[in-house]
XYZ file of C-alpha atoms in Angstrom:
718
model
C -0.064 -0.067 0.007
C 1.305 3.726 -0.676
C 1.001 5.358 2.121
C 0.986 9.258 1.976
C 3.985 9.904 4.178
C 5.992 6.984 2.447
C 5.449 8.851 -0.741
C 6.368 12.428 0.937
C 9.494 10.754 2.356
C 10.527 9.021 -0.939
C 10.052 12.549 -2.824
C 12.020 14.353 -0.188
C 14.837 12.150 -0.507
C 14.892 12.053 -4.550
C 15.142 15.660 -4.258
C 17.821 15.954 -1.791
C 19.764 13.324 -3.894
C 19.304 15.191 -6.972
C 20.283 18.353 -5.330
C 23.469 16.958 -3.589
C 24.222 15.124 -7.267
C 24.406 18.972 -8.694
C 26.131 20.849 -6.009
C 28.193 18.041 -3.727
C 30.867 19.658 -1.457
C 32.827 16.823 -2.666
C 35.448 17.795 -5.350
C 35.983 15.332 -7.818
C 38.559 17.253 -9.875
C 37.126 17.092 -13.190
C 35.866 20.051 -15.189
C 33.737 20.170 -18.196
C 31.954 22.767 -20.074
C 28.864 22.637 -22.774
C 28.031 25.095 -25.092
C 25.270 26.148 -27.465
C 23.885 28.860 -29.932
C 20.343 28.744 -31.176
C 18.795 31.463 -33.740
C 16.194 33.811 -32.256
C 15.578 35.561 -35.516
C 11.891 36.888 -35.781
C 9.663 34.480 -37.752
C 7.021 36.987 -38.471
C 7.524 40.444 -39.759
C 7.137 43.330 -38.677
C 8.386 42.892 -35.406
C 8.390 45.395 -32.922
C 11.677 46.927 -31.732
C 12.340 48.912 -28.338
C 15.516 50.600 -27.397
C 14.076 54.177 -28.126
C 11.469 56.585 -26.496
C 8.899 55.779 -28.902
C 8.183 52.163 -30.543
C 9.492 51.083 -33.902
C 9.425 48.258 -36.538
C 11.787 45.906 -38.260
C 10.826 44.058 -41.323
C 14.198 42.301 -42.069
C 17.249 41.093 -40.382
C 20.601 43.073 -40.795
C 22.353 40.406 -39.081
C 21.473 37.081 -37.262
C 20.485 37.373 -33.608
C 21.015 34.494 -30.891
C 20.922 32.962 -27.369
C 24.532 31.653 -26.695
C 24.752 29.574 -23.446
C 27.848 28.017 -21.516
C 27.408 25.596 -18.932
C 30.067 24.652 -16.604
C 30.342 21.548 -14.532
C 33.240 20.777 -11.977
C 31.820 17.356 -10.894
C 30.137 18.898 -7.915
C 28.286 22.048 -9.061
C 26.897 23.187 -12.224
C 26.822 26.691 -13.741
C 24.856 27.941 -16.705
C 25.006 31.509 -18.297
C 22.902 32.687 -21.192
C 23.349 35.856 -23.177
C 20.309 36.999 -25.461
C 20.395 39.592 -28.463
C 17.694 41.603 -27.123
C 17.627 45.119 -25.634
C 16.165 44.173 -22.057
C 14.449 41.066 -20.504
C 11.181 41.352 -18.193
C 12.152 40.033 -14.558
C 8.995 37.391 -14.694
C 10.106 36.314 -18.419
C 13.434 35.538 -16.776
C 11.792 33.414 -13.978
C 9.963 31.303 -16.331
C 13.194 30.544 -18.341
C 15.364 29.366 -15.455
C 12.758 27.489 -13.828
C 11.952 25.727 -17.185
C 15.656 25.248 -17.872
C 16.021 24.145 -14.021
C 13.493 21.546 -14.557
C 14.720 20.064 -17.884
C 18.436 20.182 -16.911
C 18.599 19.466 -13.058
C 20.725 22.997 -12.777
C 19.125 24.990 -9.884
C 17.222 27.979 -11.249
C 19.560 30.031 -8.989
C 22.626 28.674 -10.701
C 21.479 29.840 -13.856
C 22.032 33.316 -15.169
C 20.339 34.764 -18.338
C 21.176 38.181 -19.535
C 20.428 40.793 -22.069
C 23.286 41.801 -24.416
C 21.228 45.382 -24.601
C 21.402 45.694 -28.487
C 19.126 48.551 -29.153
C 18.371 46.704 -32.666
C 16.564 43.570 -31.199
C 12.967 42.461 -30.909
C 10.942 43.515 -27.922
C 10.294 41.208 -25.430
C 9.527 43.772 -22.483
C 7.530 46.734 -22.569
C 9.331 49.752 -21.972
C 8.730 53.562 -22.529
C 6.477 53.873 -25.668
C 7.394 50.278 -26.870
C 5.119 47.366 -26.053
C 6.425 43.746 -26.095
C 6.220 41.811 -29.010
C 4.199 38.725 -27.500
C 4.935 36.529 -30.591
C 8.420 37.116 -30.501
C 8.539 36.841 -26.891
C 7.424 33.570 -26.596
C 9.863 32.485 -29.497
C 13.026 33.894 -27.448
C 11.481 32.210 -24.255
C 11.313 28.835 -25.921
C 14.485 29.132 -27.746
C 16.531 30.028 -24.539
C 15.452 27.350 -22.888
C 16.125 25.190 -25.764
C 19.825 26.800 -25.594
C 20.621 25.901 -22.009
C 19.288 22.373 -22.368
C 21.468 21.885 -25.452
C 24.631 23.149 -23.845
C 24.049 21.451 -20.922
C 23.803 17.906 -22.617
C 26.850 18.649 -24.711
C 30.277 18.283 -21.952
C 33.630 18.419 -23.151
C 36.605 18.141 -20.713
C 38.174 21.422 -20.519
C 40.656 23.530 -18.329
C 39.990 27.331 -17.352
C 41.480 30.599 -16.612
C 40.308 34.289 -16.081
C 42.033 37.560 -16.988
C 41.085 41.485 -16.968
C 42.530 44.635 -18.110
C 41.332 48.291 -18.188
C 40.686 49.565 -22.136
C 39.672 52.999 -21.915
C 39.504 53.790 -25.441
C 36.658 51.911 -26.008
C 34.060 53.401 -23.418
C 33.127 56.600 -22.278
C 30.640 58.438 -19.907
C 27.568 59.633 -21.946
C 25.802 61.614 -19.004
C 26.990 65.123 -18.626
C 26.538 67.939 -16.171
C 24.922 71.094 -18.070
C 26.156 74.602 -17.106
C 23.458 76.282 -14.684
C 22.038 78.476 -17.365
C 21.619 75.921 -19.826
C 19.194 73.440 -17.811
C 16.646 71.641 -19.548
C 13.487 70.802 -19.213
C 11.746 67.182 -18.257
C 8.907 65.704 -19.717
C 6.843 66.803 -17.066
C 7.590 70.609 -17.867
C 9.998 71.359 -15.084
C 13.272 72.789 -15.818
C 15.255 69.903 -13.613
C 17.748 68.641 -15.696
C 21.171 69.299 -14.644
C 22.767 66.168 -16.287
C 21.621 64.569 -19.467
C 23.162 61.680 -21.817
C 24.757 62.117 -25.123
C 25.562 65.768 -24.597
C 27.248 66.197 -28.112
C 30.892 66.430 -28.745
C 32.706 69.695 -27.017
C 29.216 70.933 -26.484
C 29.697 74.132 -24.560
C 26.370 74.011 -22.789
C 27.999 71.142 -20.770
C 30.477 71.302 -18.362
C 31.661 67.555 -17.739
C 31.019 63.985 -17.253
C 28.701 63.194 -14.280
C 30.355 60.009 -13.195
C 33.309 57.863 -13.603
C 34.232 55.512 -16.142
C 34.480 51.645 -15.380
C 36.828 50.291 -18.724
C 37.691 46.951 -17.397
C 37.363 44.244 -19.977
C 37.254 40.552 -18.419
C 37.388 37.254 -19.991
C 36.817 33.858 -18.626
C 38.595 31.476 -20.986
C 38.269 27.949 -21.623
C 40.149 25.277 -23.244
C 40.372 21.619 -24.380
C 42.734 19.521 -22.516
C 45.167 19.720 -25.341
C 45.064 23.284 -25.038
C 42.865 24.075 -28.069
C 40.353 27.272 -27.480
C 36.733 26.003 -26.796
C 35.284 29.076 -25.266
C 35.183 32.872 -23.831
C 32.848 34.831 -21.702
C 33.898 38.219 -22.198
C 32.278 41.039 -20.397
C 32.491 45.148 -21.118
C 30.907 47.897 -19.871
C 29.706 49.646 -23.398
C 26.085 50.525 -23.644
C 25.701 49.649 -27.612
C 27.222 50.890 -30.616
C 24.218 51.372 -32.927
C 22.747 49.401 -35.883
C 19.910 48.498 -38.131
C 17.423 46.359 -36.781
C 17.247 43.352 -36.775
C 20.876 43.130 -35.384
C 23.010 42.122 -32.475
C 24.999 45.346 -32.381
C 28.240 45.085 -31.869
C 28.004 42.196 -29.562
C 27.597 39.644 -32.049
C 30.509 40.908 -34.268
C 32.634 40.903 -31.357
C 31.689 37.255 -30.867
C 32.181 36.402 -34.656
C 35.325 38.026 -34.899
C 37.132 36.444 -31.805
C 35.786 32.768 -32.839
C 37.257 33.413 -36.208
C 40.693 34.314 -34.583
C 40.537 31.478 -32.127
C 39.469 28.923 -34.541
C 36.208 28.205 -32.766
C 33.284 27.463 -35.160
C 30.315 27.995 -33.179
C 27.857 26.753 -35.823
C 28.998 22.953 -35.222
C 27.624 21.288 -32.054
C 29.922 21.058 -29.236
C 32.723 22.884 -30.663
C 32.569 25.956 -28.439
C 31.561 29.784 -28.754
C 32.368 33.328 -27.340
C 29.510 34.933 -25.542
C 29.573 38.504 -24.839
C 27.938 39.963 -21.719
C 26.822 43.609 -20.507
C 28.851 45.319 -18.008
C 27.600 48.400 -15.997
C 27.164 50.456 -18.568
C 24.045 52.436 -17.736
C 26.047 55.720 -18.046
C 28.770 54.449 -20.728
C 28.721 54.777 -24.301
C 31.726 54.569 -26.942
C 31.625 58.325 -27.772
C 34.076 60.615 -26.052
C 32.222 63.772 -25.950
C 35.607 65.654 -24.434
C 36.881 65.293 -28.045
C 35.995 66.415 -31.705
C 33.943 63.193 -33.281
C 35.972 60.456 -34.940
C 35.096 58.208 -37.866
C 34.700 54.479 -36.590
C 32.618 52.010 -37.627
C 30.982 49.235 -35.848
C 33.217 46.571 -37.297
C 36.183 48.622 -36.317
C 35.112 49.350 -33.121
C 34.356 45.185 -32.654
C 37.278 44.317 -34.138
C 39.584 46.497 -31.831
C 37.790 45.200 -28.842
C 38.658 41.572 -30.067
C 42.440 42.954 -30.445
C 42.337 43.657 -26.682
C 40.537 40.138 -25.731
C 43.480 38.345 -27.783
C 46.142 40.273 -25.591
C 44.272 39.109 -22.497
C 43.947 35.478 -23.847
C 47.681 35.226 -24.399
C 48.393 35.816 -20.961
C 45.692 33.455 -19.192
C 46.818 30.850 -16.676
C 44.666 27.903 -16.877
C 43.233 25.527 -14.132
C 42.338 21.922 -14.447
C 39.448 22.600 -11.791
C 38.284 25.359 -9.779
C 35.452 25.819 -7.382
C 31.556 26.615 -8.592
C 29.203 27.973 -6.503
C 26.053 30.672 -6.826
C 23.907 32.329 -4.378
C 20.624 34.065 -5.114
C 18.140 36.255 -2.937
C 15.087 38.102 -4.204
C 14.333 41.468 -1.838
C 11.482 43.470 -2.760
C 12.076 47.303 -3.538
C 9.426 50.248 -3.822
C 8.995 51.975 -6.954
C 8.930 55.739 -7.130
C 5.272 56.061 -7.602
C 3.608 59.485 -9.054
C 2.163 61.669 -6.315
C -1.605 62.824 -6.878
C -0.480 65.807 -8.851
C 1.656 64.045 -11.070
C -1.078 61.248 -11.468
C -3.928 63.428 -12.243
C -1.514 65.168 -14.842
C -1.136 61.650 -16.145
C -4.658 60.403 -16.498
C -5.713 63.727 -17.863
C -2.965 63.345 -20.739
C -3.733 59.682 -21.598
C -7.532 60.412 -21.587
C -6.925 63.127 -24.108
C -5.080 60.888 -26.373
C -6.943 59.481 -29.554
C -4.142 57.085 -30.038
C -2.872 53.968 -28.364
C 0.717 54.555 -28.302
C 2.420 57.333 -27.018
C 3.595 59.963 -29.866
C 6.305 62.121 -27.741
C 7.909 62.311 -24.440
C 5.224 63.831 -22.393
C 2.642 61.074 -23.455
C 5.218 58.684 -22.777
C 5.837 59.488 -19.279
C 2.060 59.989 -18.802
C 1.503 56.126 -19.421
C 4.579 55.478 -17.433
C 3.145 57.386 -14.456
C -0.020 55.304 -14.200
C 1.948 51.817 -14.810
C 3.936 52.704 -11.843
C 1.060 53.439 -10.079
C -0.765 50.326 -10.704
C 2.526 48.175 -9.725
C 4.261 49.956 -6.851
C 6.598 47.438 -5.462
C 9.012 44.810 -7.392
C 10.734 41.647 -6.502
C 14.373 41.782 -7.530
C 16.497 38.656 -8.386
C 20.071 39.548 -6.924
C 22.650 36.676 -7.822
C 26.184 35.953 -7.392
C 28.350 33.377 -8.755
C 31.697 31.832 -7.809
C 33.805 30.668 -10.796
C 37.338 29.666 -9.440
C 38.665 33.421 -8.109
C 36.235 35.052 -10.219
C 33.123 36.507 -8.559
C 30.256 37.555 -10.598
C 27.314 39.837 -9.220
C 24.225 39.541 -11.614
C 21.798 42.616 -11.350
C 18.495 42.847 -13.427
C 19.217 46.650 -13.745
C 21.190 49.181 -15.990
C 23.745 50.056 -13.585
C 26.285 52.849 -13.530
C 30.030 52.467 -14.038
C 30.436 53.978 -10.275
C 28.731 51.059 -8.902
C 30.576 48.234 -11.004
C 33.813 50.250 -9.734
C 31.965 49.795 -5.939
C 31.768 46.311 -6.356
C 35.335 45.743 -8.110
C 36.830 47.916 -5.025
C 35.262 45.419 -2.322
C 34.924 42.144 -3.816
C 36.439 39.621 -1.964
C 37.409 37.632 -5.047
C 40.640 38.319 -7.240
C 38.666 39.365 -10.032
C 35.266 40.918 -10.026
C 32.819 41.020 -13.017
C 29.141 42.835 -12.500
C 26.566 41.749 -14.884
C 23.890 44.308 -15.753
C 20.377 43.529 -17.138
C 20.767 39.954 -15.645
C 17.664 37.931 -14.530
C 15.415 40.712 -15.832
C 15.161 44.193 -16.299
C 14.146 46.911 -13.393
C 15.667 49.990 -15.212
C 18.134 52.404 -14.405
C 19.383 52.392 -10.826
C 21.501 55.628 -10.407
C 23.621 55.900 -7.271
C 21.542 58.281 -4.676
C 23.437 61.290 -5.404
C 23.220 61.473 -8.927
C 19.242 61.473 -8.676
C 18.926 65.095 -7.785
C 20.807 65.793 -11.261
C 17.611 64.858 -13.013
C 17.881 63.701 -16.904
C 16.438 60.646 -18.524
C 18.316 57.952 -16.325
C 16.267 59.505 -13.330
C 12.616 60.118 -14.504
C 10.215 57.881 -12.997
C 9.390 55.047 -15.714
C 9.689 50.922 -15.811
C 13.104 51.964 -17.462
C 13.895 53.757 -13.894
C 11.284 52.891 -11.499
C 13.292 51.738 -8.176
C 13.566 54.258 -5.150
C 16.597 56.315 -5.159
C 18.195 54.231 -2.289
C 17.759 51.243 -4.398
C 21.623 51.313 -5.696
C 23.065 51.426 -2.312
C 20.744 48.361 -1.043
C 21.834 46.334 -4.042
C 25.600 46.767 -3.876
C 25.436 45.995 0.089
C 23.182 42.622 -0.823
C 25.725 41.960 -3.782
C 28.568 42.171 -1.634
C 27.027 40.003 1.241
C 26.331 37.198 -1.393
C 29.874 37.569 -2.682
C 31.494 37.096 0.668
C 29.130 34.083 1.272
C 30.659 32.629 -1.949
C 34.099 33.560 -1.240
C 34.000 32.667 2.603
C 36.016 35.793 3.395
C 34.941 39.509 4.043
C 35.041 42.024 1.306
C 38.125 44.255 0.794
C 38.473 47.688 2.330
C 39.446 50.219 -0.096
C 42.780 52.256 0.842
C 42.505 55.695 -0.206
C 45.573 56.642 -2.270
C 48.516 58.146 -0.926
C 50.647 60.513 -2.799
C 53.642 62.758 -1.657
C 51.256 65.534 -1.659
C 48.652 63.942 0.804
C 51.947 63.104 2.908
C 53.053 66.607 2.826
C 49.469 68.096 3.895
C 49.485 65.489 6.937
C 53.104 66.147 7.790
C 51.936 69.939 8.256
C 49.114 68.930 10.714
C 45.660 70.062 9.165
C 42.932 70.673 11.441
C 40.666 68.878 8.958
C 41.599 66.889 5.697
C 38.483 66.579 3.345
C 40.335 64.614 0.651
C 36.615 64.700 -1.621
C 37.767 60.728 -2.589
C 34.116 59.543 -2.102
C 32.776 56.736 -4.063
C 29.666 56.746 -2.015
C 27.621 58.108 1.012
C 26.955 61.499 2.058
C 29.757 61.763 4.362
C 33.218 62.980 3.381
C 35.527 61.686 5.982
C 38.038 63.457 7.906
C 41.945 62.157 6.807
C 43.560 64.446 9.353
C 45.100 63.129 12.634
C 42.211 64.371 14.503
C 39.876 62.325 12.249
C 36.706 63.666 14.033
C 35.166 66.369 11.648
C 33.860 64.808 8.561
C 31.900 66.787 6.140
C 28.480 66.276 4.822
C 27.525 66.601 1.024
C 24.360 68.397 -0.131
C 22.826 67.765 -3.131
C 24.198 68.104 -5.958
C 27.501 66.653 -6.033
C 29.025 63.848 -8.068
C 31.747 61.551 -6.847
C 34.666 59.846 -7.793
C 35.509 62.099 -10.985
C 39.199 62.285 -12.561
C 40.879 64.880 -10.245
C 44.606 65.932 -10.533
C 47.484 64.011 -11.196
C 49.995 63.873 -8.363
C 53.275 62.304 -7.900
C 52.905 58.951 -6.186
C 55.113 57.631 -3.315
C 57.234 55.493 -5.743
C 57.633 58.238 -8.465
C 54.308 57.305 -10.319
C 51.732 59.378 -11.354
C 48.733 59.097 -9.743
C 45.121 60.105 -10.610
C 43.296 61.328 -7.561
C 39.368 61.040 -7.393
C 37.513 64.416 -7.229
C 33.927 65.674 -6.255
C 32.024 67.628 -9.019
C 29.918 70.383 -7.716
C 26.905 71.512 -9.443
C 24.964 73.557 -7.153
C 25.674 71.423 -4.084
C 28.223 72.041 -1.316
C 30.388 70.082 1.587
C 28.903 71.621 4.921
C 31.296 71.076 8.071
C 31.208 72.123 11.568
C 34.946 73.039 12.456
C 34.814 73.328 16.096
C 37.950 74.987 17.659
C 39.414 76.330 14.276
C 40.732 80.103 15.336
C 40.789 83.543 13.863
C 44.172 82.999 12.194
C 43.688 79.892 9.794
C 44.475 78.785 6.210
C 42.514 77.041 3.629
C 43.805 74.540 0.813
C 42.238 72.838 -1.873
C 42.892 71.841 -5.480
C 39.858 73.433 -8.313
C 38.944 72.611 -11.720
C 36.722 75.488 -12.677
C 34.299 74.504 -15.574
C 32.070 77.858 -15.827
C 33.017 80.587 -18.221
C 33.750 83.633 -16.001
C 31.437 85.420 -18.692
C 28.330 83.345 -17.679
C 27.324 85.039 -14.653
C 28.191 87.944 -11.958
C 30.069 85.720 -9.931
C 31.714 82.511 -11.492
C 31.653 80.385 -8.344
C 32.347 80.431 -4.511
C 34.932 77.895 -3.353
C 34.416 78.227 0.070
C 32.338 80.258 3.251
C 33.235 80.493 6.569
C 30.341 82.511 7.816
C 27.958 81.874 10.962
C 24.713 79.911 10.015
C 22.857 82.066 12.797
C 24.126 85.690 10.835
C 20.905 87.716 9.773
C 23.250 88.963 6.827
C 26.061 87.767 4.919
C 29.382 88.084 7.010
C 32.723 86.293 7.010
C 35.089 85.207 4.624
C 33.819 83.765 1.073
C 36.543 82.941 -1.296
C 35.512 82.749 -4.992
C 36.028 83.367 -8.816
C 34.785 86.618 -9.988
C 32.701 86.927 -13.090
C 30.881 89.789 -14.873
C 30.426 92.235 -11.563
C 31.786 95.183 -11.171
C 32.517 95.674 -14.728
C 34.430 92.291 -14.753
C 37.236 93.808 -12.434
C 37.515 90.428 -11.075
C 36.549 88.288 -13.933
C 38.345 85.096 -13.721
C 40.218 86.124 -10.773
C 40.146 84.880 -7.216
C 38.788 87.131 -4.610
C 38.080 87.258 -0.962
C 34.709 89.227 0.023
C 34.001 90.020 3.818
C 30.392 90.023 3.384
C 27.610 92.593 3.235
C 28.815 93.982 6.636
C 32.438 94.690 5.533
C 31.763 94.901 1.581
C 35.778 94.668 1.145
C 37.036 92.790 -1.589
C 40.878 91.343 -2.273
C 41.300 90.232 -5.870
C 43.915 88.258 -7.256
C 46.189 89.058 -10.290
C 45.969 85.456 -12.176
C 43.382 84.551 -14.478
C 41.943 80.968 -13.390
C 42.236 78.970 -16.704
C 39.291 76.905 -17.500
C 39.095 73.332 -16.718
C 42.493 72.881 -15.313
C 43.771 71.855 -12.058
C 44.693 75.031 -10.006
C 46.292 74.679 -6.274
C 44.908 77.260 -4.330
C 45.461 78.552 -0.766
C 44.123 81.954 1.600
C 45.558 82.622 4.769
C 44.057 84.836 7.232
C 46.436 86.527 10.138
C 44.136 88.801 11.818
C 42.994 91.049 9.193
C 45.718 90.311 6.846
C 44.750 87.899 4.082
C 46.993 86.131 1.402
C 45.885 84.335 -1.534
C 48.135 82.073 -3.678
C 47.904 80.010 -6.615
C 50.054 77.097 -7.485
C 52.700 77.690 -4.865
C 53.092 81.446 -5.529
C 51.733 84.820 -3.723
C 48.767 86.117 -6.153
C 47.262 88.970 -3.602
C 47.749 90.219 -0.388
C 45.847 92.805 1.776
C 43.722 94.038 4.913
C 40.280 92.461 4.832
C 38.672 93.152 8.001
C 36.949 90.171 10.048
C 33.374 90.700 10.207
C 32.457 88.161 13.130
C 34.349 86.683 15.865
C 34.749 83.316 13.981
C 33.366 81.508 16.976
C 30.818 79.868 15.099
C 32.174 76.665 13.479
C 30.077 76.534 10.254
C 31.808 76.163 6.998
C 30.822 75.522 3.423
C 32.962 74.083 0.525
C 31.982 74.434 -2.868
C 29.465 77.165 -2.617
C 28.658 80.400 -0.643
C 26.869 80.300 2.686
C 23.504 81.395 1.381
C 23.969 78.964 -1.707
C 24.592 82.064 -4.030
C 26.541 81.202 -7.152
C 27.852 77.785 -5.897
C 31.199 76.849 -7.664
C 30.825 74.981 -10.850
C 33.546 72.272 -11.379
C 35.748 69.843 -9.420
C 37.398 70.115 -5.997
C 39.897 68.125 -4.377
C 42.282 67.523 -1.291
C 40.716 70.342 0.795
C 42.181 70.999 3.993
C 41.711 73.995 6.780
C 44.451 74.721 9.296
C 44.371 76.428 13.027
C 47.359 78.351 11.873
C 48.497 80.329 9.169
C 50.619 78.580 6.652
C 53.929 80.051 5.669
C 54.634 81.037 1.949
C 57.445 78.064 2.064
C 55.177 75.662 3.187
C 52.568 76.319 0.562
C 55.427 76.221 -1.885
C 56.373 72.653 -0.446
C 52.787 71.669 -0.752
C 52.416 72.699 -4.669
C 56.011 71.186 -5.472
C 55.282 67.801 -3.597
C 52.387 67.270 -5.973
C 54.835 67.643 -8.869
C 56.974 65.274 -7.303
C 59.690 67.786 -6.959
């Protein structure tokens, strides 16, 4: 007789046995891999294409699109990875693919990762902005992806494995730039809120500079047969897309084809291996370098150049006969940024007025999106981490900024870190919290950028926790760069030393010996931008991270800073002095309780007073004193400059690049017992500094001219 309890026990044992067979802790010292490539060319035309604000269609295939899959098996655990030549994947669709592939292969669903390459020339498998999903094509992609993973799992070949990474800065650049304050743009809701926007155009004078750093790491995981022949390569590079006609895999497919040809891999034959190209942290990156004039380069040349770098990497890979494999996943729930009642009423009224189903412009797109977000206010977001030997992989279903990839790379406990974006779903852009106040497309609430502003911080923390679990060791603690300049400053005992080398958080640490007086950033400030180049401690050149101020500031309370003091910083002014009355205030020492502007206010002059201060340092002692000390040197635009101000009683001295620039009597207008200071702006937020700052220090004494000169020389390694 089949008793229900006996059947349940037998079923439990079967499941337990299957799980142990897939991921046993016992090492068997064998490693195999299977690959498969299956076409996902549309079979019915026209097919809907997404990747833009409005819906598009394709009537032909420019270049074939595929699912490419790789399954790794070390005898104890199996991992499956699949890249799909589409722009974005729906999280529910990925859940369906992974679960069905798990049922057919025995690989646990949380050990399977499926990811969009992010071609903007593929068929639409998820509704986004003004584009609906093509339901017929979506089902084709779902079935073919499952088929590809199953095929890869059924064709194992004995292999050995290795990995390597290097930076390729020529191939990717920040595409989101900060506008001048007088050139702010209007958002789709009719408000002038945009201080940062993607694709500014080459050397556009309306923009100051990039809004974030660049993550330019090309990573490869390479597999060879036991006799040393190339078998498969899993590559990762953070570049958004190149641009190609639909239907096309964009440069991702070209890169795979070129690298396969160079390695002698024929991916059209079963069990012969292949190359996969996965998308890195490219939410704010693109191949165009807007700092320079436009260049003429075609998509084939771009893909070939990236393949050149990959070949250089592959030539230096060290291979292993066996490596540990593992994966972990959690699925936290995140809130979406729902519209308030005013925005929702606007959206409903706009949609009610439409006489067509699909939106025709950006306001109509975002009206629909507001309604979508209100109806679906929470999302389950799968976060996965994978271990392949000493490689840690974070798989995140969002479009990720480069700075997020850098955070994970800095702290990952693994030798090499790869971060996959648009993996296992598509929950839109997740700019770090400090970027949200800048506005722009990547922050406008929609399914393409829906999660709350704190999502990036939480996702980084959860992902690092998963990586720690896989590595069985704690994350790394980033160590600030030390240079001859920072050593010289610290040797002169600053009262506070705000290096402005933050990569996250609102707090700017105090690196002085006191280490007790951190500053607090106020919006809008961007982190981890390229700063001045200093001499390293071993004679090398070191790029120091900097903060970019665009209306924001750094506030501090410097308890005990005396009347006689010094202020020191490095500045990169991004605003033409012809733009406004005052180009920008670098810092203020002013009591927060004052009824009128008093104290010390150091800035760069603009058109005020017939331009007598234009482009020069000046010190203003407030509305009560109304005295100005003006420097002699014009501050060059977009160059790093060393600036020092000292006050000894009423005597004020200004220094530029180690030399005295101005000196005179400027009366004190209060007793300086109030500890408030503001860096990167004036205390009343008038004419904030527009540009980058780094290595900022206050001293509780007057630095001598010789000390100031030594600081400047130490930065140059002299």
